Short mmCIF file of C-alpha atoms and ligand atoms in Angstrom, two decimals:
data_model
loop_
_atom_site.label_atom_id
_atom_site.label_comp_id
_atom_site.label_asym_id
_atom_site.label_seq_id
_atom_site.Cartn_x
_atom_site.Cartn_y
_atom_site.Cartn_z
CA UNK A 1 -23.66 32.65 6.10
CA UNK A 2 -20.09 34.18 4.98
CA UNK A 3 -18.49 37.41 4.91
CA UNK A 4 -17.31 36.00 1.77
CA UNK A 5 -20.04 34.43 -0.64
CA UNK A 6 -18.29 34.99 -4.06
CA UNK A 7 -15.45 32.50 -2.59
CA UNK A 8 -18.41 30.12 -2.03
CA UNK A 9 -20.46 30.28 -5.24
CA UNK A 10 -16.86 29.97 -7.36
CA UNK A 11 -15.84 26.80 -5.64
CA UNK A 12 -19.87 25.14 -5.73
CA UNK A 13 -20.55 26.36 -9.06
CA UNK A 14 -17.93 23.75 -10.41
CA UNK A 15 -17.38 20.05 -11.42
CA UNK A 16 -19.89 17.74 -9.49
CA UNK A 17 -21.81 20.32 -6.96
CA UNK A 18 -21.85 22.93 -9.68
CA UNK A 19 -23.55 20.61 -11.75
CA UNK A 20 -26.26 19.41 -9.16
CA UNK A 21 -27.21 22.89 -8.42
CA UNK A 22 -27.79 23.38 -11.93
CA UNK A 23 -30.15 20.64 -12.06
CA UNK A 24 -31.95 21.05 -8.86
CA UNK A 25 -30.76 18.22 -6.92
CA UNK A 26 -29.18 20.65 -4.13
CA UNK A 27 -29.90 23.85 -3.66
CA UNK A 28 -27.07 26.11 -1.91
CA UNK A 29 -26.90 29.70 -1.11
CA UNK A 30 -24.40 32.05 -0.24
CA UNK A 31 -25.67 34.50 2.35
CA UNK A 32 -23.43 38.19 2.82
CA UNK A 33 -23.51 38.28 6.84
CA UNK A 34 -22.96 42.00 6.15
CA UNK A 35 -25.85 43.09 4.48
CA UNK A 36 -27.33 42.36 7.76
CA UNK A 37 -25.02 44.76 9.48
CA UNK A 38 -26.91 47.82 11.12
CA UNK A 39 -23.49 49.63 11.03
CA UNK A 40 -23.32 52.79 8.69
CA UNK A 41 -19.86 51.88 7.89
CA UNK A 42 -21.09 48.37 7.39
CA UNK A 43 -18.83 46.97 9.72
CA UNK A 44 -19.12 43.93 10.84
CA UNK A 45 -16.23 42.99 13.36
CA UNK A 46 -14.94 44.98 16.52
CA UNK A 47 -11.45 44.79 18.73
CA UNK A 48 -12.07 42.21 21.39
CA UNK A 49 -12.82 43.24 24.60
CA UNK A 50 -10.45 42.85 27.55
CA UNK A 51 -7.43 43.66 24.89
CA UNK A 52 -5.47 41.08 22.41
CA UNK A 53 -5.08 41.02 18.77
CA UNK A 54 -7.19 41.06 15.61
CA UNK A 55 -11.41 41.96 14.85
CA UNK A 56 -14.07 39.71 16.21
CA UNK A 57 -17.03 39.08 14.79
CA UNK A 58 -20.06 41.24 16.03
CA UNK A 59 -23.43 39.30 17.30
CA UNK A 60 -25.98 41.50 15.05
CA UNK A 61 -25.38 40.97 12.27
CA UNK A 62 -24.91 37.09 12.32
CA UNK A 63 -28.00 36.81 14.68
CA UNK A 64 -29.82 38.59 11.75
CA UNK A 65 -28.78 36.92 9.34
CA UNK A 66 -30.09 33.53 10.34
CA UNK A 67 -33.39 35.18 11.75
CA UNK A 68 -33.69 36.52 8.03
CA UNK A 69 -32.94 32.84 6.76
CA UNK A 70 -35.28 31.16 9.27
CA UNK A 71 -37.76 33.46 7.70
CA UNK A 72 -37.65 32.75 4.04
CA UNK A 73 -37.90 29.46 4.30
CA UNK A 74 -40.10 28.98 6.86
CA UNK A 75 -38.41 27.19 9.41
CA UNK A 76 -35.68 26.72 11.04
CA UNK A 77 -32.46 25.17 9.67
CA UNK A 78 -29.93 22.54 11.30
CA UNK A 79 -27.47 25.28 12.48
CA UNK A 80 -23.68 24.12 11.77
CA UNK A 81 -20.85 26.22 13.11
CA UNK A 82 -17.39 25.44 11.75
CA UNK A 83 -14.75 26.10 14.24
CA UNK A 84 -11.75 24.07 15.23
CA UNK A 85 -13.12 23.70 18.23
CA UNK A 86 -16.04 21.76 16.86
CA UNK A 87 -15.69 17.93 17.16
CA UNK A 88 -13.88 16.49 14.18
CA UNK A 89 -16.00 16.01 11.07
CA UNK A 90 -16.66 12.28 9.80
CA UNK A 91 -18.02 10.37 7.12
CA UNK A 92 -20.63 8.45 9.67
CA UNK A 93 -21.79 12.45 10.38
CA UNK A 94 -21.73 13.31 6.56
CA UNK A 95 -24.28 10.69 6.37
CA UNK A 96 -26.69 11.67 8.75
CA UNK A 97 -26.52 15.70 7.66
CA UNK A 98 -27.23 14.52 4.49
CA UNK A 99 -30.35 13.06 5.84
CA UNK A 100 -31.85 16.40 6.85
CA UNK A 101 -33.47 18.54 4.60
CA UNK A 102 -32.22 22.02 5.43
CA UNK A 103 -28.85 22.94 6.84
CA UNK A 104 -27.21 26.68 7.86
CA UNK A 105 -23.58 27.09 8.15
CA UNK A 106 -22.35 29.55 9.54
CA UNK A 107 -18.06 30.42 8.15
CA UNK A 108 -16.36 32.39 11.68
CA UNK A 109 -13.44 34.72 10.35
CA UNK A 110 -11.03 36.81 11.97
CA UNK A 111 -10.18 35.74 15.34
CA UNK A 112 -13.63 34.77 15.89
CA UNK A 113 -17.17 35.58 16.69
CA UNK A 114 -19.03 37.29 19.83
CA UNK A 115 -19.83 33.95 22.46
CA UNK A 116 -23.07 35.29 22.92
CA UNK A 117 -24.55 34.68 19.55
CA UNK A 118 -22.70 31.21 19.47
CA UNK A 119 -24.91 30.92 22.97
CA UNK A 120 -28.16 32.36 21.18
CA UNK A 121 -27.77 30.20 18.05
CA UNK A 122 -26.34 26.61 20.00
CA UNK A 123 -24.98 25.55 16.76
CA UNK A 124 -23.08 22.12 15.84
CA UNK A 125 -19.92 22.99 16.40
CA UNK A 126 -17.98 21.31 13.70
CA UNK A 127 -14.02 21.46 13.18
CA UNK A 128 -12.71 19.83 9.68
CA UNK A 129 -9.51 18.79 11.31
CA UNK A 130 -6.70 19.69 13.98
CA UNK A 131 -5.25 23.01 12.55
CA UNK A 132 -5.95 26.11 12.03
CA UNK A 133 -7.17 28.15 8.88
CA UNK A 134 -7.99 31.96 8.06
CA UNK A 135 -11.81 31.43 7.95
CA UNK A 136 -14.76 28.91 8.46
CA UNK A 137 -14.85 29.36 4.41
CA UNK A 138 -13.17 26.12 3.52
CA UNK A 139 -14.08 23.79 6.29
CA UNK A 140 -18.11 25.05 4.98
CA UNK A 141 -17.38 24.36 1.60
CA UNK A 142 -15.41 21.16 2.45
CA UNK A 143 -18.66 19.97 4.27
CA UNK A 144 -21.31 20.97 1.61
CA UNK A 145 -19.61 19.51 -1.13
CA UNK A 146 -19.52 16.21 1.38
CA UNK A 147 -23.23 16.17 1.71
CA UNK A 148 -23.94 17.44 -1.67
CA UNK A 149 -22.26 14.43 -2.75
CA UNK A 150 -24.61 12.06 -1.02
CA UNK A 151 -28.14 13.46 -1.87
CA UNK A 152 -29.73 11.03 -4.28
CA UNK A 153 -28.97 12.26 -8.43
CA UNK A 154 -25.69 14.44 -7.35
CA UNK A 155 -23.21 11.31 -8.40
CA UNK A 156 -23.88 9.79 -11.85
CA UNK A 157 -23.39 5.78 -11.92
CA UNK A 158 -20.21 5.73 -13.08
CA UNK A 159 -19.18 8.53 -9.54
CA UNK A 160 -20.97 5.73 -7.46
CA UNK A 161 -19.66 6.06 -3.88
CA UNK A 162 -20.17 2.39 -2.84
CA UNK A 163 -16.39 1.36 -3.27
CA UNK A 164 -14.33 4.10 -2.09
CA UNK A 165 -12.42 5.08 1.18
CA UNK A 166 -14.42 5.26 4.40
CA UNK A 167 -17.43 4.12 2.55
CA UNK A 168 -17.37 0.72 4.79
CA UNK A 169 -14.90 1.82 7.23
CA UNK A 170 -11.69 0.81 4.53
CA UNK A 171 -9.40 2.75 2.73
CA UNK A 172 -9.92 2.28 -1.58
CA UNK A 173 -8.04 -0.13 -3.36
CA UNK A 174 -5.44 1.26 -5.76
CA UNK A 175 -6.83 2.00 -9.59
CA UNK A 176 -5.24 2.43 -12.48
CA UNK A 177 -6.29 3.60 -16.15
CA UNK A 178 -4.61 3.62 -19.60
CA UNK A 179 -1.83 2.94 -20.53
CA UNK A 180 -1.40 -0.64 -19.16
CA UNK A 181 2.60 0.66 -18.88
CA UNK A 182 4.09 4.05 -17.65
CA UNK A 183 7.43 4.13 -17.48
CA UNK A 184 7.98 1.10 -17.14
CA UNK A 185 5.22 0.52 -14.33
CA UNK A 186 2.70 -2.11 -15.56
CA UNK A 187 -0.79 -1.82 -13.71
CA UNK A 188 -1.44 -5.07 -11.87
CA UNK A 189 -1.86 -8.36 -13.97
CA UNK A 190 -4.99 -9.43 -12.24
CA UNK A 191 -6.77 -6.17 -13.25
CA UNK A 192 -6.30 -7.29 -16.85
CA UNK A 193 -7.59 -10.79 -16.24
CA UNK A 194 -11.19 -10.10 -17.20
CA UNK A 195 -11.67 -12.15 -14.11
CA UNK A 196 -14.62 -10.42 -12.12
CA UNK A 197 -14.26 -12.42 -8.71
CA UNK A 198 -10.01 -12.31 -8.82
CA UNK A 199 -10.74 -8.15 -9.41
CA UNK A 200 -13.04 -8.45 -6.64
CA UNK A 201 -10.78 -10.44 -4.40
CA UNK A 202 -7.77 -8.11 -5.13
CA UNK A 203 -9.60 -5.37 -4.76
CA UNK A 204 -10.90 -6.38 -1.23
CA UNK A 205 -7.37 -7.63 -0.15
CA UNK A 206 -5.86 -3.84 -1.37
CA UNK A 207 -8.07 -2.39 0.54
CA UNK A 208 -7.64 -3.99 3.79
CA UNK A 209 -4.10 -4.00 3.47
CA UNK A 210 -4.02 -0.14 3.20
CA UNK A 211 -6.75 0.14 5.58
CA UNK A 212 -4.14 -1.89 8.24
CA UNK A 213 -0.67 -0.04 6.85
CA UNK A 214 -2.12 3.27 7.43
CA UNK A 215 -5.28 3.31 9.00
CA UNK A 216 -5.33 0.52 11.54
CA UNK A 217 -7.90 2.47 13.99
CA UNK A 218 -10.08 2.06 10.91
CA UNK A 219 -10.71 -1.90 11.26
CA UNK A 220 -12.46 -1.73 14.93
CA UNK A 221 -15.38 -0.09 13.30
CA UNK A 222 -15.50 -2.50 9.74
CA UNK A 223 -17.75 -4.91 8.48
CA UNK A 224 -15.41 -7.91 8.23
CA UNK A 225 -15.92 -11.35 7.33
CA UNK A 226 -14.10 -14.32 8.45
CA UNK A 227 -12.28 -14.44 5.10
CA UNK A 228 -11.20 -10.82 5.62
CA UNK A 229 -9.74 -11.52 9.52
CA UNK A 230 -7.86 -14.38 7.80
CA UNK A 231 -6.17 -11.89 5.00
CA UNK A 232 -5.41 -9.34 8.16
CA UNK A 233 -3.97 -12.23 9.96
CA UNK A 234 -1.68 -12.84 7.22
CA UNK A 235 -0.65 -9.47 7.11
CA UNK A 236 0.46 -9.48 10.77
CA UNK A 237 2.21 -12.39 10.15
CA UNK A 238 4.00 -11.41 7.40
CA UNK A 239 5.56 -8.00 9.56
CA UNK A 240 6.82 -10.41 12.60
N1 ADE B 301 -12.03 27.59 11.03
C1 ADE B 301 -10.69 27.71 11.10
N2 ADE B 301 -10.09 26.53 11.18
C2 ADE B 301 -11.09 25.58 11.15
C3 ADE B 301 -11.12 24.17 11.20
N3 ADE B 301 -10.02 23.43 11.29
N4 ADE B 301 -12.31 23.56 11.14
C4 ADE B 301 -13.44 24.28 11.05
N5 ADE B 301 -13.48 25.62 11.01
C5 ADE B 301 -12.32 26.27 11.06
#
């Protein structure tokens, strides 16, 4: 639900998402808030009571708009606001969105929307991070192309997610493709090896390295093993 669904359908009707709406694994719509407006001007904002800058969002229209929705498909959706004053969006609550099987978000714009529909509706409130953007536009599309990503046919094998960052609570190992130089930069020996359990191994030790350079809050919550501790151990060892 956007003021705004042409900026939608041009970013999901690309690469991966575009794709897997084409072939039915995800459906997504782009719903005009105002062609639910009752305005004759079809306005859809108002000045903000009690004074202060910029339009805010008028209940009517948004309350119709998911009543409408709630309607044509014959129940009610998972209702997802995205403001930033939603609790930070993570891969662990990717995961379980993806799990349900219909999901309304709702983009705010302007300097916001009327409380009382936000107390009508109870949404999620979800922010994508701490700062501040024009519209709830990107923070929706940022979290539908999250879940999209996750429903079962959306990634081909070769897109698997198993490996990559946050996946297990680790930051990805570096990767490299062709050429085996760049300017004089040589992609790492063992990576040429043919070696499966030395890529492996490298691969896991990259990973927890990064994970403990830049993300060290990220280790409370891994899966480690012994042998893993022992790397991190190292690590520390190696800064004293
Ligand atoms: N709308 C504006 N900024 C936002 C943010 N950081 N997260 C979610 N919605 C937003």
């Amino acid at each position: 639900m956007t003021l705004f669904p042409d900026m939608c359908n041009s970013v999901l009707g690309e690469s991966i998402v575009g794709r897997a709406r084409e072939n039915g694994k995800v459906e997504i719509n782009a719903i005009d808030i105002r062609d639910y407006t009752e305005d004759k001007h079809r306005r859809v904002d108002d000045k903000p009571y009690g004074g202060g800058m910029g339009m805010i969002m008028q209940a009517q229209p948004i309350w119709d708009c998911f009543n409408s929705l709630c309607e044509k498909i014959g129940k009610k959706p998972h209702l997802i606001y995205m403001t930033p004053q939603g609790k930070t969006l993570t891969q662990e609550r990717v995961k379980e969105l993806s799990k349900l099987e219909n999901i309304a978000i709702l983009c705010g714009h302007y300097e916001g929307v009327d409380e009382r529909v936000i107390e009508a509706l109870e949404p999620e409130e979800i922010s994508i991070g701490d700062y501040v953007l024009t519209g709830g536009e990107l923070p929706a599309l940022i979290l539908a192309d999250s879940i999209s990503r996750l429903l079962p046919g959306v990634l081909s094998d070769d897109e698997c997610f198993t490996d990559e960052s946050h996946y297990a609570s680790l930051l990805e190992y570096p990767q490299y493709t062709h050429p085996s130089e760049w300017q004089g930069r040589e992609v790492p020996e063992v990576l040429l090896s043919g070696h499966h359990q030395r890529v492996e191994q490298w691969r896991r030790e990259q990973s927890l390295k990064r994970t403990y350079e830049r993300r060290a809050d990220m280790l409370e919550n891994a899966d480690l093993t012994e042998k893993d501790k022992m790397y991190i151990s190292s690590l520390t060892a190696d800064t004293k």
